[in-house]
Structure formats: structure tokens, C-alpha cells
Amino acid sequence: MIDFYWVPTANGQRAAIMLEETGEHYRLHPVDLMRGEHLAPEYLAVNPLGKTPTLVDDETGVTVYGTLAIGLYLCDKHGVLLGDTLSARAAVYHWAGLVASDLSPAFTGQYVFNVMAPERLEFPIRYFDEQIQRLLKVLDQRLAKTPFLAGEVYSLADALAYPAAATSAARLPEGLAGFPALARWQETVGGRPPVQRAMALRADGVSVPG
Ligand SMILES: N[C@@H](CCC(=O)N[C@@H](CS)C(=O)NCC(=O)O)C(=O)O
């Protein structure tokens, strides 16, 4: 059984998709950021960084924090969603890495400067908007050539990218209209039952900043 410390944000959804994709049994522990539960001693004992998502796997005795690390751990544990050859895995690493180290921080930056910042600062708002547009364009160009990010088959990279596409579809003024291949992929990935179960996770009474 896995104890899963989670917040209903894109990062939480990424880790939840991987738990569902790999058929893990998990206990959901919603962490309320607004109430400061992530900085309470009980949670800092699990993850001293005080951020989510984190999982504690009592089957293997390991604790893993962060969406990419959790995704890689679950792929490794179950032998799925990474690819069978070095070149197939390289494609998964490339796209999963781009999502984790470029796209996801750009969304965080956009959220911080649009929702959390006490004053409106034009430069960081424009900077993160441009970063997101540039990254979505690259994903769209890739998906115009291959059905999934790493190639012919669904992988960890798609699982990690999906919440960003869903957020963009909801937040951008024209949704994903300017990114037709990404929109097609979003429908396909969003139709997977594990993805639907993860995206439907709710924590009554738990709120996030903003
Ligand atoms: N690099 C981490 C980022 C995790 C992260 O920023 N988590 C947010 C919730 S989505 C959090 O716990 N924030 C609390 C804080 O920053 O104090 C990942 O990929 O999971």
C-alpha cells in the first residue's frame, strides 16, 4: 500500500495519473496548503522540503517526492511506460524531462505572478506566458508527427504532460484551438480510464493558494 500526499494541482494530478496507470493501491492524504499543513511537523517528517506530491511505499520502504521522480519510480517498479530500447527510453526521458523541467515550472511561474503576487508585474507575466506558448507549440509540432510524445505508444511523458494540456484548454482564451495536434492528443489521453480516475480525485475542504 502507498501513502500518497497530494494537493489537487497539476503536479498532484501527474503523480495520481501514474499511480492509476500502474494499478497501485494508495491511501490519499490531501495536504492543505492554505492551512500550512505542508509546513507542519507531521508532514515535514515525511518530506523535509514541505512540498507535494510525495509517496511512501510500505511494500518497498521508499519515500519519493516530485512528479518526475514518482513517475520514474512507478515505471521502474512495474516495468511499464518507459520503452524497451535505449532509444525508446531516450525519447521518454527527453519529453518527460521537458515537461518536468520546462513546462511545469513555466506554469508555476504563471500562477505565481498572475494569482499569488501581491502586485501586478508585467515583465514576469509576459515572460511566463511566452514560455508556455513556446512550449505548447513544440508539443503541438511533435504531436503532429507522432501519436504520442515519445513516439508510437503512450508513455510516462504523456502522463506527465496531460494536466498541463488540460489546464491550458481551460485557461487559454481560445483553449487549444491554436494547437490542433495537442488538442487531438488531449482527447485521446483524457479518454484513458486511469487518467479520468486521477483527474476526478477530489479532497473536500482542501484548498490551494489563490
Ligand atoms: N518539482 C516539484 C514541484 C512540486 C511543487 O511545487 N508542489 C507544490 C504543490 S503543486 C507545493 O507543494 N507547494 C508548496 C510550497 O511551495 O511551499 C514536482 O515536480 O512535483
mmCIF file of C-alpha atoms and ligand atoms in Angstrom:
data_model
loop_
_atom_site.group_PDB
_atom_site.id
_atom_site.type_symbol
_atom_site.label_atom_id
_atom_site.label_comp_id
_atom_site.label_asym_id
_atom_site.label_seq_id
_atom_site.Cartn_x
_atom_site.Cartn_y
_atom_site.Cartn_z
ATOM 1 C CA MET A 1 0.000 0.000 0.000
ATOM 2 C CA ILE A 2 1.195 3.516 -0.839
ATOM 3 C CA ASP A 3 0.565 6.619 1.272
ATOM 4 C CA PHE A 4 0.111 9.418 -1.236
ATOM 5 C CA TYR A 5 0.475 13.027 -0.051
ATOM 6 C CA TRP A 6 -1.319 15.119 -2.581
ATOM 7 C CA VAL A 7 -2.673 18.529 -3.480
ATOM 8 C CA PRO A 8 -5.313 18.964 -6.228
ATOM 9 C CA THR A 9 -2.942 20.770 -8.629
ATOM 10 C CA ALA A 10 -1.309 19.741 -11.914
ATOM 11 C CA ASN A 11 1.650 18.209 -10.039
ATOM 12 C CA GLY A 12 -0.689 16.218 -7.818
ATOM 13 C CA GLN A 13 -2.621 15.088 -10.894
ATOM 14 C CA ARG A 14 0.592 13.947 -12.639
ATOM 15 C CA ALA A 15 1.574 11.675 -9.770
ATOM 16 C CA ALA A 16 -2.030 10.447 -9.396
ATOM 17 C CA ILE A 17 -2.172 9.526 -13.106
ATOM 18 C CA MET A 18 0.956 7.401 -12.674
ATOM 19 C CA LEU A 19 -0.478 5.662 -9.578
ATOM 20 C CA GLU A 20 -3.655 4.876 -11.519
ATOM 21 C CA GLU A 21 -1.776 3.825 -14.673
ATOM 22 C CA THR A 22 0.293 1.340 -12.684
ATOM 23 C CA GLY A 23 -2.689 -0.010 -10.727
ATOM 24 C CA GLU A 24 -1.226 0.856 -7.327
ATOM 25 C CA HIS A 25 -3.398 0.764 -4.221
ATOM 26 C CA TYR A 26 -2.975 4.004 -2.350
ATOM 27 C CA ARG A 27 -4.320 5.963 0.598
ATOM 28 C CA LEU A 28 -4.876 9.591 -0.367
ATOM 29 C CA HIS A 29 -3.636 12.189 2.144
ATOM 30 C CA PRO A 30 -4.752 15.647 0.978
ATOM 31 C CA VAL A 31 -2.370 18.359 2.214
ATOM 32 C CA ASP A 32 -3.989 21.760 2.740
ATOM 33 C CA LEU A 33 -1.503 24.432 1.620
ATOM 34 C CA MET A 34 -3.760 27.284 2.718
ATOM 35 C CA ARG A 35 -3.760 25.942 6.268
ATOM 36 C CA GLY A 36 0.015 25.431 6.137
ATOM 37 C CA GLU A 37 -0.218 21.653 6.555
ATOM 38 C CA HIS A 38 2.785 21.213 4.217
ATOM 39 C CA LEU A 39 4.975 23.009 6.788
ATOM 40 C CA ALA A 40 3.573 21.199 9.840
ATOM 41 C CA PRO A 41 5.979 18.868 11.682
ATOM 42 C CA GLU A 42 3.887 15.783 10.726
ATOM 43 C CA TYR A 43 4.365 16.433 7.002
ATOM 44 C CA LEU A 44 7.965 17.681 7.303
ATOM 45 C CA ALA A 45 8.743 14.290 8.873
ATOM 46 C CA VAL A 46 7.602 12.722 5.573
ATOM 47 C CA ASN A 47 9.198 15.302 3.259
ATOM 48 C CA PRO A 48 11.512 17.910 4.865
ATOM 49 C CA LEU A 49 11.095 20.141 1.801
ATOM 50 C CA GLY A 50 7.439 20.620 2.695
ATOM 51 C CA LYS A 51 6.192 20.216 -0.888
ATOM 52 C CA THR A 52 3.894 17.716 -2.548
ATOM 53 C CA PRO A 53 3.405 15.219 -4.191
ATOM 54 C CA THR A 54 5.188 12.625 -2.066
ATOM 55 C CA LEU A 55 4.615 8.895 -1.814
ATOM 56 C CA VAL A 56 5.645 6.431 0.871
ATOM 57 C CA ASP A 57 5.587 2.840 -0.366
ATOM 58 C CA ASP A 58 5.383 0.372 2.516
ATOM 59 C CA GLU A 59 5.989 -2.538 0.130
ATOM 60 C CA THR A 60 9.496 -1.301 -0.745
ATOM 61 C CA GLY A 61 10.159 1.019 2.191
ATOM 62 C CA VAL A 62 10.934 4.030 -0.007
ATOM 63 C CA THR A 63 9.801 7.652 0.060
ATOM 64 C CA VAL A 64 9.751 9.505 -3.272
ATOM 65 C CA TYR A 65 9.000 13.204 -3.839
ATOM 66 C CA GLY A 66 8.249 15.093 -7.067
ATOM 67 C CA THR A 67 6.327 14.240 -10.205
ATOM 68 C CA LEU A 68 9.223 13.064 -12.379
ATOM 69 C CA ALA A 69 10.823 11.005 -9.595
ATOM 70 C CA ILE A 70 7.468 9.431 -8.680
ATOM 71 C CA GLY A 71 6.749 8.698 -12.345
ATOM 72 C CA LEU A 72 10.160 7.102 -12.929
ATOM 73 C CA TYR A 73 9.888 5.093 -9.708
ATOM 74 C CA LEU A 74 6.497 3.644 -10.668
ATOM 75 C CA CYS A 75 7.673 2.867 -14.235
ATOM 76 C CA ASP A 76 10.720 1.101 -12.823
ATOM 77 C CA LYS A 77 8.735 -0.808 -10.178
ATOM 78 C CA HIS A 78 6.186 -2.086 -12.698
ATOM 79 C CA GLY A 79 8.357 -2.264 -15.840
ATOM 80 C CA VAL A 80 5.946 -0.123 -17.880
ATOM 81 C CA LEU A 81 5.593 3.195 -19.763
ATOM 82 C CA LEU A 82 9.322 3.767 -20.338
ATOM 83 C CA GLY A 83 10.083 1.860 -23.548
ATOM 84 C CA ASP A 84 12.011 -1.325 -24.291
ATOM 85 C CA THR A 85 15.100 0.025 -26.038
ATOM 86 C CA LEU A 86 17.636 2.699 -25.180
ATOM 87 C CA SER A 87 16.394 4.953 -27.980
ATOM 88 C CA ALA A 88 12.741 4.484 -26.951
ATOM 89 C CA ARG A 89 13.634 5.346 -23.346
ATOM 90 C CA ALA A 90 15.694 8.346 -24.506
ATOM 91 C CA ALA A 91 12.578 9.742 -26.206
ATOM 92 C CA VAL A 92 10.583 9.251 -22.992
ATOM 93 C CA TYR A 93 13.330 10.936 -20.916
ATOM 94 C CA HIS A 94 13.510 13.811 -23.402
ATOM 95 C CA TRP A 95 9.781 14.602 -23.350
ATOM 96 C CA ALA A 96 9.165 13.768 -19.685
ATOM 97 C CA GLY A 97 12.159 15.980 -18.812
ATOM 98 C CA LEU A 98 10.856 18.833 -20.947
ATOM 99 C CA VAL A 99 7.514 18.648 -19.160
ATOM 100 C CA ALA A 100 9.052 18.415 -15.674
ATOM 101 C CA SER A 101 11.845 20.953 -16.016
ATOM 102 C CA ASP A 102 10.466 23.464 -18.551
ATOM 103 C CA LEU A 103 6.679 23.274 -18.929
ATOM 104 C CA SER A 104 5.746 22.643 -15.311
ATOM 105 C CA PRO A 105 7.946 25.475 -13.885
ATOM 106 C CA ALA A 106 6.539 27.843 -16.528
ATOM 107 C CA PHE A 107 3.007 27.051 -15.307
ATOM 108 C CA THR A 108 4.118 27.577 -11.724
ATOM 109 C CA GLY A 109 5.645 30.942 -12.671
ATOM 110 C CA GLN A 110 2.480 31.968 -14.485
ATOM 111 C CA TYR A 111 0.362 31.018 -11.468
ATOM 112 C CA VAL A 112 2.676 32.783 -9.011
ATOM 113 C CA PHE A 113 2.689 36.086 -10.928
ATOM 114 C CA ASN A 114 -0.962 36.051 -12.026
ATOM 115 C CA VAL A 115 -2.648 34.719 -8.905
ATOM 116 C CA MET A 116 -0.359 34.842 -5.867
ATOM 117 C CA ALA A 117 1.714 38.019 -6.396
ATOM 118 C CA PRO A 118 0.581 40.990 -4.267
ATOM 119 C CA GLU A 119 1.109 43.355 -7.228
ATOM 120 C CA ARG A 120 0.832 43.014 -10.996
ATOM 121 C CA LEU A 121 4.293 42.838 -12.618
ATOM 122 C CA GLU A 122 4.108 42.973 -16.415
ATOM 123 C CA PHE A 123 7.533 41.513 -17.229
ATOM 124 C CA PRO A 124 7.253 38.133 -15.404
ATOM 125 C CA ILE A 125 3.627 37.769 -16.527
ATOM 126 C CA ARG A 126 4.633 38.258 -20.179
ATOM 127 C CA TYR A 127 7.767 36.117 -19.746
ATOM 128 C CA PHE A 128 5.896 33.068 -18.429
ATOM 129 C CA ASP A 129 3.051 33.479 -20.963
ATOM 130 C CA GLU A 130 5.633 33.447 -23.779
ATOM 131 C CA GLN A 131 7.404 30.424 -22.305
ATOM 132 C CA ILE A 132 4.138 28.483 -22.150
ATOM 133 C CA GLN A 133 3.172 29.417 -25.726
ATOM 134 C CA ARG A 134 6.624 28.348 -26.954
ATOM 135 C CA LEU A 135 6.445 25.008 -25.116
ATOM 136 C CA LEU A 136 2.875 24.248 -26.222
ATOM 137 C CA LYS A 137 3.942 24.959 -29.814
ATOM 138 C CA VAL A 138 6.792 22.445 -29.533
ATOM 139 C CA LEU A 139 4.433 19.813 -28.096
ATOM 140 C CA ASP A 140 1.945 20.534 -30.893
ATOM 141 C CA GLN A 141 4.628 20.223 -33.597
ATOM 142 C CA ARG A 142 5.801 16.930 -32.101
ATOM 143 C CA LEU A 143 2.261 15.540 -31.862
ATOM 144 C CA ALA A 144 1.610 16.466 -35.494
ATOM 145 C CA LYS A 145 4.284 13.883 -36.355
ATOM 146 C CA THR A 146 3.705 11.119 -33.770
ATOM 147 C CA PRO A 147 0.547 9.966 -31.941
ATOM 148 C CA PHE A 148 2.206 10.255 -28.520
ATOM 149 C CA LEU A 149 5.041 12.411 -27.214
ATOM 150 C CA ALA A 150 7.715 9.707 -27.204
ATOM 151 C CA GLY A 151 6.500 8.122 -30.439
ATOM 152 C CA GLU A 152 4.002 5.417 -31.304
ATOM 153 C CA VAL A 153 2.981 4.389 -27.785
ATOM 154 C CA TYR A 154 1.622 6.083 -24.671
ATOM 155 C CA SER A 155 4.345 6.655 -22.059
ATOM 156 C CA LEU A 156 5.326 8.423 -18.852
ATOM 157 C CA ALA A 157 5.848 11.602 -20.918
ATOM 158 C CA ASP A 158 2.159 11.700 -21.905
ATOM 159 C CA ALA A 159 1.026 11.006 -18.334
ATOM 160 C CA LEU A 160 3.104 13.936 -17.050
ATOM 161 C CA ALA A 161 2.106 16.319 -19.850
ATOM 162 C CA TYR A 162 -1.654 15.726 -19.695
ATOM 163 C CA PRO A 163 -2.536 18.025 -16.730
ATOM 164 C CA ALA A 164 -0.716 20.946 -18.422
ATOM 165 C CA ALA A 165 -2.752 20.453 -21.599
ATOM 166 C CA ALA A 166 -5.976 20.186 -19.593
ATOM 167 C CA THR A 167 -5.085 23.389 -17.703
ATOM 168 C CA SER A 168 -4.244 25.181 -20.967
ATOM 169 C CA ALA A 169 -7.501 24.057 -22.561
ATOM 170 C CA ALA A 170 -9.380 25.539 -19.609
ATOM 171 C CA ARG A 171 -7.281 28.699 -19.088
ATOM 172 C CA LEU A 172 -6.194 29.967 -22.514
ATOM 173 C CA PRO A 173 -8.717 32.396 -24.041
ATOM 174 C CA GLU A 174 -9.124 30.162 -27.119
ATOM 175 C CA GLY A 175 -8.423 26.863 -25.398
ATOM 176 C CA LEU A 176 -6.220 24.602 -27.522
ATOM 177 C CA ALA A 177 -7.666 25.933 -30.816
ATOM 178 C CA GLY A 178 -4.217 27.129 -31.928
ATOM 179 C CA PHE A 179 -2.681 23.708 -31.180
ATOM 180 C CA PRO A 180 -4.722 21.164 -33.171
ATOM 181 C CA ALA A 181 -2.424 18.152 -32.712
ATOM 182 C CA LEU A 182 -2.179 18.812 -28.981
ATOM 183 C CA ALA A 183 -5.981 19.074 -28.815
ATOM 184 C CA ARG A 184 -6.368 15.702 -30.596
ATOM 185 C CA TRP A 185 -3.842 14.096 -28.219
ATOM 186 C CA GLN A 186 -5.562 15.653 -25.189
ATOM 187 C CA GLU A 187 -8.826 13.933 -26.168
ATOM 188 C CA THR A 188 -7.111 10.588 -26.640
ATOM 189 C CA VAL A 189 -5.159 10.718 -23.367
ATOM 190 C CA GLY A 190 -8.113 12.216 -21.476
ATOM 191 C CA GLY A 191 -10.202 9.220 -22.571
ATOM 192 C CA ARG A 192 -7.985 6.738 -20.713
ATOM 193 C CA PRO A 193 -9.817 5.418 -17.608
ATOM 194 C CA PRO A 194 -6.735 5.746 -15.318
ATOM 195 C CA VAL A 195 -6.323 9.379 -16.387
ATOM 196 C CA GLN A 196 -10.032 10.033 -15.785
ATOM 197 C CA ARG A 197 -9.865 8.469 -12.307
ATOM 198 C CA ALA A 198 -6.804 10.554 -11.381
ATOM 199 C CA MET A 199 -8.288 13.804 -12.696
ATOM 200 C CA ALA A 200 -11.510 13.125 -10.777
ATOM 201 C CA LEU A 201 -9.781 12.864 -7.381
ATOM 202 C CA ARG A 202 -11.243 15.417 -5.027
ATOM 203 C CA ALA A 203 -10.441 16.479 -1.481
ATOM 204 C CA ASP A 204 -13.373 18.203 0.150
ATOM 205 C CA GLY A 205 -12.332 21.213 2.181
ATOM 206 C CA VAL A 206 -8.751 21.263 0.896
ATOM 207 C CA SER A 207 -7.728 24.479 -0.820
ATOM 208 C CA VAL A 208 -4.667 25.752 -2.690
ATOM 209 C CA PRO A 209 -3.249 29.310 -2.713
ATOM 210 C CA GLY A 210 -5.044 31.753 -4.969
HETATM 211 N N1 LIG B 1 9.244 19.931 -8.751
HETATM 212 C C1 LIG B 1 8.084 19.516 -7.977
HETATM 213 C C2 LIG B 1 7.248 20.739 -7.664
HETATM 214 C C3 LIG B 1 6.314 20.475 -6.525
HETATM 215 C C4 LIG B 1 5.506 21.681 -6.092
HETATM 216 O O1 LIG B 1 5.783 22.836 -6.463
HETATM 217 N N2 LIG B 1 4.458 21.392 -5.303
HETATM 218 C C5 LIG B 1 3.574 22.414 -4.818
HETATM 219 C C6 LIG B 1 2.119 21.956 -4.998
HETATM 220 S S1 LIG B 1 1.767 21.767 -6.712
HETATM 221 C C7 LIG B 1 3.796 22.600 -3.325
HETATM 222 O O2 LIG B 1 3.824 21.648 -2.589
HETATM 223 N N3 LIG B 1 3.951 23.862 -2.899
HETATM 224 C C8 LIG B 1 4.151 24.206 -1.531
HETATM 225 C C9 LIG B 1 5.293 25.196 -1.359
HETATM 226 O O3 LIG B 1 5.884 25.611 -2.370
HETATM 227 O O4 LIG B 1 5.592 25.527 -0.226
HETATM 228 C C10 LIG B 1 7.307 18.460 -8.781
HETATM 229 O O5 LIG B 1 7.575 18.271 -9.957
HETATM 230 O O6 LIG B 1 6.439 17.787 -8.216
#
